[in-house]
Short mmCIF file of C-alpha atoms and ligand atoms in Angstrom, two decimals:
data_model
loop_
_atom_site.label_atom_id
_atom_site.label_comp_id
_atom_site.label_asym_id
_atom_site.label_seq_id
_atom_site.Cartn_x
_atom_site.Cartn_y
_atom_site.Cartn_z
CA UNK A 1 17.03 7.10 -48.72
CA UNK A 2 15.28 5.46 -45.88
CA UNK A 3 15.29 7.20 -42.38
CA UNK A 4 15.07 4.96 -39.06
CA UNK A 5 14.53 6.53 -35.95
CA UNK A 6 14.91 5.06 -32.60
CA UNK A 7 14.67 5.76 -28.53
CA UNK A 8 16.32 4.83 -25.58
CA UNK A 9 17.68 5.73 -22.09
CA UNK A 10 20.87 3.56 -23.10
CA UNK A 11 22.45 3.61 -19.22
CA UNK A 12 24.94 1.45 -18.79
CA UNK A 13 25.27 0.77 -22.45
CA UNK A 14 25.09 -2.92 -23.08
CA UNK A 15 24.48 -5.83 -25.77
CA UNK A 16 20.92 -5.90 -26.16
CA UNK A 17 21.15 -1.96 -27.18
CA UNK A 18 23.89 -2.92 -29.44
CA UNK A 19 21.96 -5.49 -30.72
CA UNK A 20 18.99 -2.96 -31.29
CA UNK A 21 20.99 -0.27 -33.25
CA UNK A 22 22.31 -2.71 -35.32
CA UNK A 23 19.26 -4.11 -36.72
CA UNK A 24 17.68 -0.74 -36.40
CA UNK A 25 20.55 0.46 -39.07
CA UNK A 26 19.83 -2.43 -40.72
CA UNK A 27 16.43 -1.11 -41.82
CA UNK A 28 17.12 1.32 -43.54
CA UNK A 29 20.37 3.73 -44.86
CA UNK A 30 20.20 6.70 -42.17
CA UNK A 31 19.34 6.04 -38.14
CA UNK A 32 18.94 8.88 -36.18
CA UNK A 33 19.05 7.35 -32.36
CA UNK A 34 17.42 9.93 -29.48
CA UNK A 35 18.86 9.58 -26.23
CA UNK A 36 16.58 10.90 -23.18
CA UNK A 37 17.35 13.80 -20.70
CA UNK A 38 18.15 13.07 -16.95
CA UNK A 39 15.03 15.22 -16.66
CA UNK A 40 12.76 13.30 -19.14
CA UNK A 41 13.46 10.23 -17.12
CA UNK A 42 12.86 11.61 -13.99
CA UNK A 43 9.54 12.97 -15.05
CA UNK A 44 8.46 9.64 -16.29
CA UNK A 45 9.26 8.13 -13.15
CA UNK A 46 12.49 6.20 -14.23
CA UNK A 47 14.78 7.56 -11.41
CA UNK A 48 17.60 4.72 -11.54
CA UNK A 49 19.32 5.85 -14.57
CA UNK A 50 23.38 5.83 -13.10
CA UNK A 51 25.55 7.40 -16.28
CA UNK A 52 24.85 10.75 -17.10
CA UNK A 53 23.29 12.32 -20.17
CA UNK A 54 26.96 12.36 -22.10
CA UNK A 55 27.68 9.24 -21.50
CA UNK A 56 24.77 7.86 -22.94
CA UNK A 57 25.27 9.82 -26.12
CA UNK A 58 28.80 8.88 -26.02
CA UNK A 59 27.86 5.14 -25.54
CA UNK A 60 25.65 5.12 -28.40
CA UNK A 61 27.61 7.09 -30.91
CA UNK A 62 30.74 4.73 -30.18
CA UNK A 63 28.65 1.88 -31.41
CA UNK A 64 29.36 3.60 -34.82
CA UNK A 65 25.88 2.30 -36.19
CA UNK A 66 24.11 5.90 -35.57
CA UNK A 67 24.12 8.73 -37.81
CA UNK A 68 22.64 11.18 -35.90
CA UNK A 69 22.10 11.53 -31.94
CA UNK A 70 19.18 13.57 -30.80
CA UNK A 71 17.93 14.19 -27.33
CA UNK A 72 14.53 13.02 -26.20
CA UNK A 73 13.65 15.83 -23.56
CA UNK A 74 9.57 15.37 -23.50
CA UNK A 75 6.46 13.14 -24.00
CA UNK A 76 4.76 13.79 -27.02
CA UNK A 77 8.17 14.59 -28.83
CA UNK A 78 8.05 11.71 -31.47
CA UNK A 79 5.22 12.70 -33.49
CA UNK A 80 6.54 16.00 -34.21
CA UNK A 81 10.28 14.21 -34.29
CA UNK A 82 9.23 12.32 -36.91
CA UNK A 83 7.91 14.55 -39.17
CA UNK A 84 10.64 17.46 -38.94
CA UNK A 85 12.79 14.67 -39.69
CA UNK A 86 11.42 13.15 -42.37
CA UNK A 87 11.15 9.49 -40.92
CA UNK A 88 10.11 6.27 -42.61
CA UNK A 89 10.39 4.03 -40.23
CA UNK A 90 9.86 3.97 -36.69
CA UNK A 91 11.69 1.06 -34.44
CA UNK A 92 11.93 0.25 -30.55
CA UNK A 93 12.35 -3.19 -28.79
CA UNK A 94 9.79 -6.03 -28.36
CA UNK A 95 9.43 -4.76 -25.12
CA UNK A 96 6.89 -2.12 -26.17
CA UNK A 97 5.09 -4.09 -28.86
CA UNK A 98 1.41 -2.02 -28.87
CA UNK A 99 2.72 1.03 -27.25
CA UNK A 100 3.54 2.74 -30.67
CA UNK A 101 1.31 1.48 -32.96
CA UNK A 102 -0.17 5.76 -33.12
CA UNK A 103 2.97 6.17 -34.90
CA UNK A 104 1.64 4.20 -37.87
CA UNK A 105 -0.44 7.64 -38.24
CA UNK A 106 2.48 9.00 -39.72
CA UNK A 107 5.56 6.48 -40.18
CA UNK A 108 5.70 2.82 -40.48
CA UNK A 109 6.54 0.98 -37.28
CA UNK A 110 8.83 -1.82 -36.30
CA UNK A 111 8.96 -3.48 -32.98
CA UNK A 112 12.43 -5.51 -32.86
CA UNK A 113 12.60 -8.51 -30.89
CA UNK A 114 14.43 -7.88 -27.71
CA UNK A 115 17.65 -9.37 -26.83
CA UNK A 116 17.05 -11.83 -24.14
CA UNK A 117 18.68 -12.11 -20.57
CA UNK A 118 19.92 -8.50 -20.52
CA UNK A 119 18.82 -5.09 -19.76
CA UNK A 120 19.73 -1.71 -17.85
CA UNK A 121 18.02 -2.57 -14.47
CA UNK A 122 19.37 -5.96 -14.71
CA UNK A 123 23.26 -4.80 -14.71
CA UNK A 124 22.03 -2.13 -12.51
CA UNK A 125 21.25 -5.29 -9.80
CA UNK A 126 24.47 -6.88 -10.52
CA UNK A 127 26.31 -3.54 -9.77
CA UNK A 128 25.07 -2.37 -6.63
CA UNK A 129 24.25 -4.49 -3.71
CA UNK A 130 20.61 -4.32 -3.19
CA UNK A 131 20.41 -2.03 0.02
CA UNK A 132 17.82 -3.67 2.42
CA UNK A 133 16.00 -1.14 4.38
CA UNK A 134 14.11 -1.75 7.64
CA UNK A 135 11.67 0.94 9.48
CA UNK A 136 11.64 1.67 12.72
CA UNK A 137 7.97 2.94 13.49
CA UNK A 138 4.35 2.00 12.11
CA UNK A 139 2.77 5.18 11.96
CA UNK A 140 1.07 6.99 8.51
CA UNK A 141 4.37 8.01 7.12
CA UNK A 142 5.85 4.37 7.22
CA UNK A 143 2.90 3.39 5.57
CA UNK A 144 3.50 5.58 2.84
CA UNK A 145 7.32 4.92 2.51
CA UNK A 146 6.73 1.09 2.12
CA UNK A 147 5.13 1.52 -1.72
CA UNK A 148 7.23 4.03 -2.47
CA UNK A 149 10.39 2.46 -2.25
CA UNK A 150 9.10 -0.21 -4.55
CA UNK A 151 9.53 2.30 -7.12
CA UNK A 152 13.89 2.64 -6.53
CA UNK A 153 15.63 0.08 -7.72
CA UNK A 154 18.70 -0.73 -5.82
CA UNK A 155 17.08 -1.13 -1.95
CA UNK A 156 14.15 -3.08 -0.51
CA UNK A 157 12.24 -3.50 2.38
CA UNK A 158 13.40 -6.08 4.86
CA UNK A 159 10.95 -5.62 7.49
CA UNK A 160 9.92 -3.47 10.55
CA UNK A 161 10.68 -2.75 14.17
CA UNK A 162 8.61 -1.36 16.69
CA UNK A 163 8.36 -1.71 20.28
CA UNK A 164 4.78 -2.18 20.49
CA UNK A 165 4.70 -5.86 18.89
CA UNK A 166 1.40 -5.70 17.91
CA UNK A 167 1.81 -3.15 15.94
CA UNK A 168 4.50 -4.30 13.80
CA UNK A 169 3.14 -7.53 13.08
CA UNK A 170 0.37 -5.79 11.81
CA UNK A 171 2.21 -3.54 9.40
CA UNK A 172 4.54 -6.65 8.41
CA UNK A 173 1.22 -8.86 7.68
CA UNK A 174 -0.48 -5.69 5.38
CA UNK A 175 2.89 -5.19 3.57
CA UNK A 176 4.30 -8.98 3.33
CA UNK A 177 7.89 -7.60 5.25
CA UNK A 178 9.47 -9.28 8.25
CA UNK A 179 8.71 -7.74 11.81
CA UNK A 180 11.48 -8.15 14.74
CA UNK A 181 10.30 -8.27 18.39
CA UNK A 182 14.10 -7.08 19.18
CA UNK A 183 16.07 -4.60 17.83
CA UNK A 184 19.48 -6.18 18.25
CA UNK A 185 18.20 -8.75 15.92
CA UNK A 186 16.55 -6.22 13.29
CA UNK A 187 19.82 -3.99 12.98
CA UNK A 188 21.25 -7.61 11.88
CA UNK A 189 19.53 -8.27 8.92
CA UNK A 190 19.05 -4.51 7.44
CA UNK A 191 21.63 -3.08 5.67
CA UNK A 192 19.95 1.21 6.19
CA UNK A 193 17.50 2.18 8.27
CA UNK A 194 14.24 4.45 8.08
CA UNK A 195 13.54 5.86 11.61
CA UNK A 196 10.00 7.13 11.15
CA UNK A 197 8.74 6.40 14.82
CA UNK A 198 7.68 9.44 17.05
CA UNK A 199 9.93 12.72 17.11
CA UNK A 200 11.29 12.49 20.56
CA UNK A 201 12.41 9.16 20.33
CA UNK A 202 14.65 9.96 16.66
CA UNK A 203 17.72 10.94 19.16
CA UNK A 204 18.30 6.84 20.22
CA UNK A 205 17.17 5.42 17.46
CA UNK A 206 19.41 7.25 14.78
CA UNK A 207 22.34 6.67 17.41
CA UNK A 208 21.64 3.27 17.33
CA UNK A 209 21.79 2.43 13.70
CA UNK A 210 24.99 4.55 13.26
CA UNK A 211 26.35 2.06 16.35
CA UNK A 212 25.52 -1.03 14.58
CA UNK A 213 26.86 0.52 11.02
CA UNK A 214 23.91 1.34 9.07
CA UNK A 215 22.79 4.37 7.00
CA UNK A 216 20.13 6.30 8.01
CA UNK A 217 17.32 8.09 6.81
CA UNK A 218 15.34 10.12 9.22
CA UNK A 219 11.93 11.53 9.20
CA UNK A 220 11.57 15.10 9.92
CA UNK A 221 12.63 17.06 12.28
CA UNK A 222 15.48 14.66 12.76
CA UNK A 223 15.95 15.38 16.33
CA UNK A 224 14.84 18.37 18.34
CA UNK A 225 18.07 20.42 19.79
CA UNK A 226 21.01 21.33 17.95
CA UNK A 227 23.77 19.70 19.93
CA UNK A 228 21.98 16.27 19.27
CA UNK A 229 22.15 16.83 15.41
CA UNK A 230 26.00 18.01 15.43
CA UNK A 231 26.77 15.20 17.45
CA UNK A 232 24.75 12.41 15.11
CA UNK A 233 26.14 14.36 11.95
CA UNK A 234 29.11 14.25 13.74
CA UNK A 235 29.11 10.55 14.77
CA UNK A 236 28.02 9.31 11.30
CA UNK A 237 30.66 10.78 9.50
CA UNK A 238 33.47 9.60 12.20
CA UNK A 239 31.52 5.79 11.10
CA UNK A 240 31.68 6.68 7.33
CA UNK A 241 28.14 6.84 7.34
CA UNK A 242 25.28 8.39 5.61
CA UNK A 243 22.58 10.64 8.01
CA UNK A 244 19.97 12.09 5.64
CA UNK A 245 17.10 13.85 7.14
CA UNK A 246 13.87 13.49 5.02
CA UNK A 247 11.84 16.49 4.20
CA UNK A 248 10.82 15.22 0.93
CA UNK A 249 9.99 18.93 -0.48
CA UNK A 250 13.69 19.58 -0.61
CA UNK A 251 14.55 16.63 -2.91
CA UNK A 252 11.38 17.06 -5.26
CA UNK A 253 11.62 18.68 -8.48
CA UNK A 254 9.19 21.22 -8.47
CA UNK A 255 10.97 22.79 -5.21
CA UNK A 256 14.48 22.35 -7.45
CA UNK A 257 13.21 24.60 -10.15
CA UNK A 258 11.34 26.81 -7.62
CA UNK A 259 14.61 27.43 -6.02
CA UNK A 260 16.53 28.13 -9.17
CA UNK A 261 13.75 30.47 -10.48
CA UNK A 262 14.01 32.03 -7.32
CA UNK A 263 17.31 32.87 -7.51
CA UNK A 264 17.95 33.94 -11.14
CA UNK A 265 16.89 37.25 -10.45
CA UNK A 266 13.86 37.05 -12.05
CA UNK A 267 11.66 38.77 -8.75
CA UNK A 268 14.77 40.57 -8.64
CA UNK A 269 16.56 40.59 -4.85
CA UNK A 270 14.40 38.43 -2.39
CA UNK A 271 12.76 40.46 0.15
CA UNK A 272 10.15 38.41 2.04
CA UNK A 273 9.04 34.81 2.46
CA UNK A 274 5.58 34.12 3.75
CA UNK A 275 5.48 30.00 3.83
CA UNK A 276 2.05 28.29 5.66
CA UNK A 277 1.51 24.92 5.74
CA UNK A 278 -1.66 23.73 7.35
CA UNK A 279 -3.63 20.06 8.45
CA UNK A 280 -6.81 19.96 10.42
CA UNK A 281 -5.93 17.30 13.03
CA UNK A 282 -8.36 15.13 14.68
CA UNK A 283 -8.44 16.00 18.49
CA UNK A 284 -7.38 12.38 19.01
CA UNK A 285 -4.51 11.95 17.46
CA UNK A 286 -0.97 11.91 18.69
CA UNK A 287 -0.17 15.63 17.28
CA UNK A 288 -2.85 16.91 19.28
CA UNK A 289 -2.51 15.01 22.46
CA UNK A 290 1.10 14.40 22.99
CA UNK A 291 1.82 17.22 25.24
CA UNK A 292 5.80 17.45 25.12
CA UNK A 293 6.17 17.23 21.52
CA UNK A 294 3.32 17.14 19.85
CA UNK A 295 1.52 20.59 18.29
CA UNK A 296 1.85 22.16 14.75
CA UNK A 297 5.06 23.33 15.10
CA UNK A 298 7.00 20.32 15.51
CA UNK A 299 4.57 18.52 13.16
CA UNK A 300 4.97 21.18 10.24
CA UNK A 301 7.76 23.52 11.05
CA UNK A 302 10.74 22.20 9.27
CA UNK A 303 8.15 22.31 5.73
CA UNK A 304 7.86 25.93 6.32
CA UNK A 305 11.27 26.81 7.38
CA UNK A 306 12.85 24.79 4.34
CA UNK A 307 12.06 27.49 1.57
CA UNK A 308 12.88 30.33 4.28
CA UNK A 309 16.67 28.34 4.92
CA UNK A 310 17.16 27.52 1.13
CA UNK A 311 16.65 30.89 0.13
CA UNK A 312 17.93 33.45 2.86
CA UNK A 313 20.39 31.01 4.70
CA UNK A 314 20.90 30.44 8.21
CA UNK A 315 22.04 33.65 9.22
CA UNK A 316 19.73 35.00 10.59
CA UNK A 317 19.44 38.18 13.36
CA UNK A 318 16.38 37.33 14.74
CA UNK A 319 13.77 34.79 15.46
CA UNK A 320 9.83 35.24 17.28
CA UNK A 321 7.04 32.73 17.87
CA UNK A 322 3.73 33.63 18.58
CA UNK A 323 1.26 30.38 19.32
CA UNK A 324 -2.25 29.99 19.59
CA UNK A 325 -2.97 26.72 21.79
CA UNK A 326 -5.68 24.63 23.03
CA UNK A 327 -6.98 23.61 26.13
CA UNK A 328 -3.99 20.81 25.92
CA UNK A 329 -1.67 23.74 25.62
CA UNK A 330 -0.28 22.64 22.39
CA UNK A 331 0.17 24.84 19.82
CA UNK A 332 -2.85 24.18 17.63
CA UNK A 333 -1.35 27.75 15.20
CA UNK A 334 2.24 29.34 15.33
CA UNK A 335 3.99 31.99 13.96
CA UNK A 336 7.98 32.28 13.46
CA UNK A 337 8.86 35.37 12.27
CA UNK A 338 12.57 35.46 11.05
CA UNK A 339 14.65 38.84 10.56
CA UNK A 340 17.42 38.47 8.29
CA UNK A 341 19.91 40.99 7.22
CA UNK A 342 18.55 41.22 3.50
CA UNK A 343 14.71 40.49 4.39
CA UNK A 344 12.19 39.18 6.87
CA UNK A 345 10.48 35.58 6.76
CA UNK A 346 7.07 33.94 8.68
CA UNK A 347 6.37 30.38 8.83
CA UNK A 348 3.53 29.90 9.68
CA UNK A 349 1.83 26.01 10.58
CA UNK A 350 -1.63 24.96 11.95
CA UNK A 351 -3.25 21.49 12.80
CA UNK A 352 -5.60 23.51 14.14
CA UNK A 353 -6.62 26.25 12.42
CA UNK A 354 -6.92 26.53 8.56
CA UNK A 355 -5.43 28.72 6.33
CA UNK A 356 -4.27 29.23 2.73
CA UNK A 357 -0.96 27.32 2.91
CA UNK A 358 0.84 29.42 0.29
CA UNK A 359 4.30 30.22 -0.43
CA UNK A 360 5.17 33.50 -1.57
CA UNK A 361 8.80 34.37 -1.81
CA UNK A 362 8.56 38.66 -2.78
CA UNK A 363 11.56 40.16 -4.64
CA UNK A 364 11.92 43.80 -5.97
CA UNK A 365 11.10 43.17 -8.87
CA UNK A 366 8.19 40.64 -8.71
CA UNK A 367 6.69 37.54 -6.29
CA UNK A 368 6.62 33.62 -7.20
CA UNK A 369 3.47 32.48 -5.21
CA UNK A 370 2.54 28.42 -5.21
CA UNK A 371 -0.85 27.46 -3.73
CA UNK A 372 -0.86 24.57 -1.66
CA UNK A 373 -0.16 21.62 -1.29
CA UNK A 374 3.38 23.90 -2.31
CA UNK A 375 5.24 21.57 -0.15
CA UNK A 376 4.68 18.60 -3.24
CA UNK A 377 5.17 21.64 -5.63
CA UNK A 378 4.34 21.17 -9.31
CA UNK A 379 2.94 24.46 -10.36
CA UNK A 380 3.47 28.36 -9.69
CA UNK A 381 3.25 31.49 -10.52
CA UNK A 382 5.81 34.44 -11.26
CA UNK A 383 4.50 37.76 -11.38
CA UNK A 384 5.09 41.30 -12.05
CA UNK A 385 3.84 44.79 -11.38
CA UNK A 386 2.19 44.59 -14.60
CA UNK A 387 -0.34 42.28 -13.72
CA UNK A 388 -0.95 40.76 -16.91
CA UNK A 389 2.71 39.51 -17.12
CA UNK A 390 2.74 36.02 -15.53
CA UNK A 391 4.82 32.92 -16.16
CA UNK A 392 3.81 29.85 -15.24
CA UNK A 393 5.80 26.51 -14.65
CA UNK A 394 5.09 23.07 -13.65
CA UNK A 395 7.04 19.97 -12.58
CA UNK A 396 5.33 16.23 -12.15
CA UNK A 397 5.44 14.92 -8.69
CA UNK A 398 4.54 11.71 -8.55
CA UNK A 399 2.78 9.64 -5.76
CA UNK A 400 3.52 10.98 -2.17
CA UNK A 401 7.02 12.05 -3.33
CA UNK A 402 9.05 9.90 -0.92
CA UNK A 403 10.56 8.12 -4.03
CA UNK A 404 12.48 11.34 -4.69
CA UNK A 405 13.94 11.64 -1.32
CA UNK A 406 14.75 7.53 -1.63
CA UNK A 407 16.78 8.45 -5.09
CA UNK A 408 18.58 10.74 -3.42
CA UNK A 409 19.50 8.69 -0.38
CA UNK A 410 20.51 5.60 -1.87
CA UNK A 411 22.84 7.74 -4.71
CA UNK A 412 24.23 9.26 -1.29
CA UNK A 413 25.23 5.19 -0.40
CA UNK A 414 26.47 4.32 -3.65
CA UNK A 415 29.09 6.89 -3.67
CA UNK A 416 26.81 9.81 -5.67
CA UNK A 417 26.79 12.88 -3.14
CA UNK A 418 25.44 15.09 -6.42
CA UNK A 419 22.50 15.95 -3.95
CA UNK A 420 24.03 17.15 -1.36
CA UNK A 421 23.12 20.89 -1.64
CA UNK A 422 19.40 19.81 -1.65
CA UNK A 423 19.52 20.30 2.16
CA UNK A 424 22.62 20.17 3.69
CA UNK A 425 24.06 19.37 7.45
CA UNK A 426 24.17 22.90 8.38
CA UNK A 427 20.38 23.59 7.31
CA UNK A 428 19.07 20.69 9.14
CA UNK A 429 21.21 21.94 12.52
CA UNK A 430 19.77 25.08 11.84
CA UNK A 431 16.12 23.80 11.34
CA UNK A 432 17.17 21.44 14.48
CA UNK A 433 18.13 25.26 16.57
CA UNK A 434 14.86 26.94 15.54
CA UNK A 435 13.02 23.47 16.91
CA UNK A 436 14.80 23.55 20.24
CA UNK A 437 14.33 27.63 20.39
CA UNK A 438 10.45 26.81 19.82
CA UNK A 439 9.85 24.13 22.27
CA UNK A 440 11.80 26.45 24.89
CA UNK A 441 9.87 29.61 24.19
CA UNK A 442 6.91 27.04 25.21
CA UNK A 443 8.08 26.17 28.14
CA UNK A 444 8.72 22.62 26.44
CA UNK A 445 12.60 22.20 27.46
CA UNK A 446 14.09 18.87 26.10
N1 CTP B 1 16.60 -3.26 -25.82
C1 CTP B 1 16.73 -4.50 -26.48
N2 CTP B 1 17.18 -5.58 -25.79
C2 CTP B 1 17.49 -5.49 -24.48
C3 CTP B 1 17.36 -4.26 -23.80
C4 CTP B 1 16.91 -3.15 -24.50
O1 CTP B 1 16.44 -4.60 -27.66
N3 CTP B 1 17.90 -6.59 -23.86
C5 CTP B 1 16.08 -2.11 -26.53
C6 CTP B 1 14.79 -1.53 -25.95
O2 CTP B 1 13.67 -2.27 -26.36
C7 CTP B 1 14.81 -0.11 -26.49
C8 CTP B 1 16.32 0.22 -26.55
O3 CTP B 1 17.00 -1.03 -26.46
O4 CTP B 1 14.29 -0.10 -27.82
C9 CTP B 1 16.72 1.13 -25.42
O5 CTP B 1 16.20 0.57 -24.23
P1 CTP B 1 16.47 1.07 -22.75
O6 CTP B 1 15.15 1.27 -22.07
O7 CTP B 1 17.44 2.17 -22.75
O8 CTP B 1 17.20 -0.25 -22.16
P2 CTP B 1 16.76 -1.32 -21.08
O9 CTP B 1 17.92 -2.26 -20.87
O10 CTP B 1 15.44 -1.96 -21.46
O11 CTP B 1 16.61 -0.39 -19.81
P3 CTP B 1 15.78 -0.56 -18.44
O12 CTP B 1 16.17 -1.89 -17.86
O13 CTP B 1 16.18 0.62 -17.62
O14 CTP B 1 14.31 -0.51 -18.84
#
């Protein structure tokens, strides 16, 4: 008997994966057809895949030309797939011609030529409109969004508003986008918007695009008093609209899996949270000179808080800054101490002044600690009063991680609110409070 085996994602089943199982059958008596995890595809980067996991299988075992379905859940899997299975022939499409000639090694290998004109992303085009984003603001975050939403299918980049001209026909000329001297004219041709421009000036500009219909994504801390955010959240959902505030930790998967560690019970019941998250700053820069809203806190709080939020809530009893600030009187250090019924948290953010940036999240039972960069987590630590007891996990994050909070976004427009929970309206009010609370212990009123 001759055993085929063969891969694929198979979303949105259509002829040219038909076409493949068929002639994959055809080469030998028994095809065994792995399908890969949500997961898989998410660690290697393919994060457009719309039908779930089932559906796949489903897909492919209605095509009646598989004998067996298998799930493809990590790199590497193959080799050892193919030789607990007893394979003789290896087969993918054209489309990877080269890529598994290794196989060879321990199967024969058959590239089959692809079916032209048709493929996953291509119906995945035809389905959705193509969302066409524009930014508002120029700064080093926009600069980083720009490649990363290359890497979603389903939305583009239109172009790019700022005030200062100059400045956004300079970004527009480095990343080939349009640039709009007025805004009346840029809400016309975008379909969502990015505001990434300076904190104070989030307020107007998220009120703005929900006026003119758009979706918007909004760089943290989406606005800096609590009213403001109940009244945008508020706003966008009287316009049918999506309001999505970006702190990309909470949509990455490291922080998922931290988060569901966390709460298994594993450290046992979750005592103390100890989050820092720290940046040298040149002197120069607009963090360190902008005297209303500028300092570590509002540059690096809501990172710190989001662990603190996820895990004890928003309840809490009591909250206490202490600051260390510079001859500007910005906050070049601060310290938020939280109380909470069940434990006590400390965020603690410097542009200023260095530190460890760790998280540690205590239980009674044991502590999960992640070095930094934690807020892009990929790997940490869970360990126990035996101190030779650790587990250790790891998740990919890939580039700056904005791709993961553009996923989530764009599912969010298309009807998918499966990521809702990864920080919801009340959290980012509550983050929104604790901003407001901060800037008035300063003497900073908004
Ligand atoms: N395939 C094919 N002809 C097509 C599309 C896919 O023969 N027109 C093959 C691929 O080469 C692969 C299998 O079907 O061996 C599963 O491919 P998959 O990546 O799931 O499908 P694509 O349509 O290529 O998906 P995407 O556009 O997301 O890359």
């Amino acid at each position: 008997m001759t055993k085929v085996i063969t891969y694929g994602t198979f979303d949105l089943f259509h002829e040219g994966h038909y076409r493949l199982l068929q002639r994959a059958k055809a080469l030998g008596d028994y095809l065994i057809v792995g399908v890969t995890t949500e997961k898989y595809d998410m660690e290697r980067g393919k994060l457009n895949v719309i039908d779930p996991l089932m559906t796949r299988i489903e897909n492919v075992r209605k095509s009646g030309f598989a004998d067996e379905i298998i799930i493809e859940e990590a790199s590497g899997q193959k080799v050892s797939d193919v030789q607990k299975y007893h394979i003789d022939i290896f087969t993918v499409g054209s489309d990877w011609v080269g890529q598994f000639d290794y196989m060879q090694n321990y199967c024969k290998v058959v590239y089959i030529e692809r079916t032209k004109n048709i493929s996953s992303t291509m119906l995945r085009e035809q389905n959705k409109q193509i969302q066409k984003i524009g930014i508002i603001g120029t700064g080093r975050i926009a600069n980083r969004f720009v490649p990363e939403v290359k890497l979603v299918s389903g939305i583009s980049v239109q172009g790019v508003y700022n005030p200062h001209t100059e400045s956004a026909k300079k970004f527009s000329q480095n990343w080939e986008i349009d640039f709009y001297e007025e805004i009346e004219d840029f809400f016309k041709d975008v379909d969502v918007v990015y505001v990434a421009s300076p904190h104070e000036t989030h307020y107007d500009y998220v009120k703005a695009a929900l006026k003119h219909g758009k979706h918007v994504l909004c760089e943290k801390p989406m606005v800096l008093k609590k009213a403001q955010s109940e009244e945008l959240f508020a706003y966008a959902k009287e316009c049918g609209l999506i309001l999505f505030e970006g702190i990309k930790t909470a949509y990455c998967p490291g922080f998922e899996k931290l988060l569901g560690i966390a709460c298994t019970g594993t450290i046992g019941r979750i005592k103390y949270i100890d989050a820092c998250f720290t940046k040298l700053e040149s002197p120069n820069n607009r963090e360190l000179t902008d005297k209303r809203y500028g300092g570590s806190f509002t540059e690096l709080g809501s990172y710190c808080l989001l662990p603190i939020i996820k895990l004890f809530g928003i309840d809490y009893q009591d909250i206490r800054f202490e600051s260390i600030h510079d001859d500007n009187e910005l906050d070049i250090f601060t310290k938020v101490s939280l109380t909470y019924q069940e434990g006590i948290a400390v965020a603690t953010c410097g542009l200023g002044v260095k530190a460890e940036g760790r998280l540690l999240i205590a239980g009674t039972k044991g502590y999960i600690v992640v070095e930094a960069p934690w807020w892009k987590t990929t790997c940490f630590e869970v360990h126990y009063e035996d101190p030779t007891q650790v587990d250790k996990y790891s998740e990919r994050f890939l580039g700056t991680g904005l791709r993961y909070e553009i996923k989530d976004f764009l599912n969010m427009i298309n009807g998918n609110d499966k990521s809702d929970f990864k920080l919801t309206r009340g959290e980012t009010v509550a983050i929104a409070e604790i901003v407001e609370k901060f800037l008035a212990y300063e003497g900073r009123a908004v």
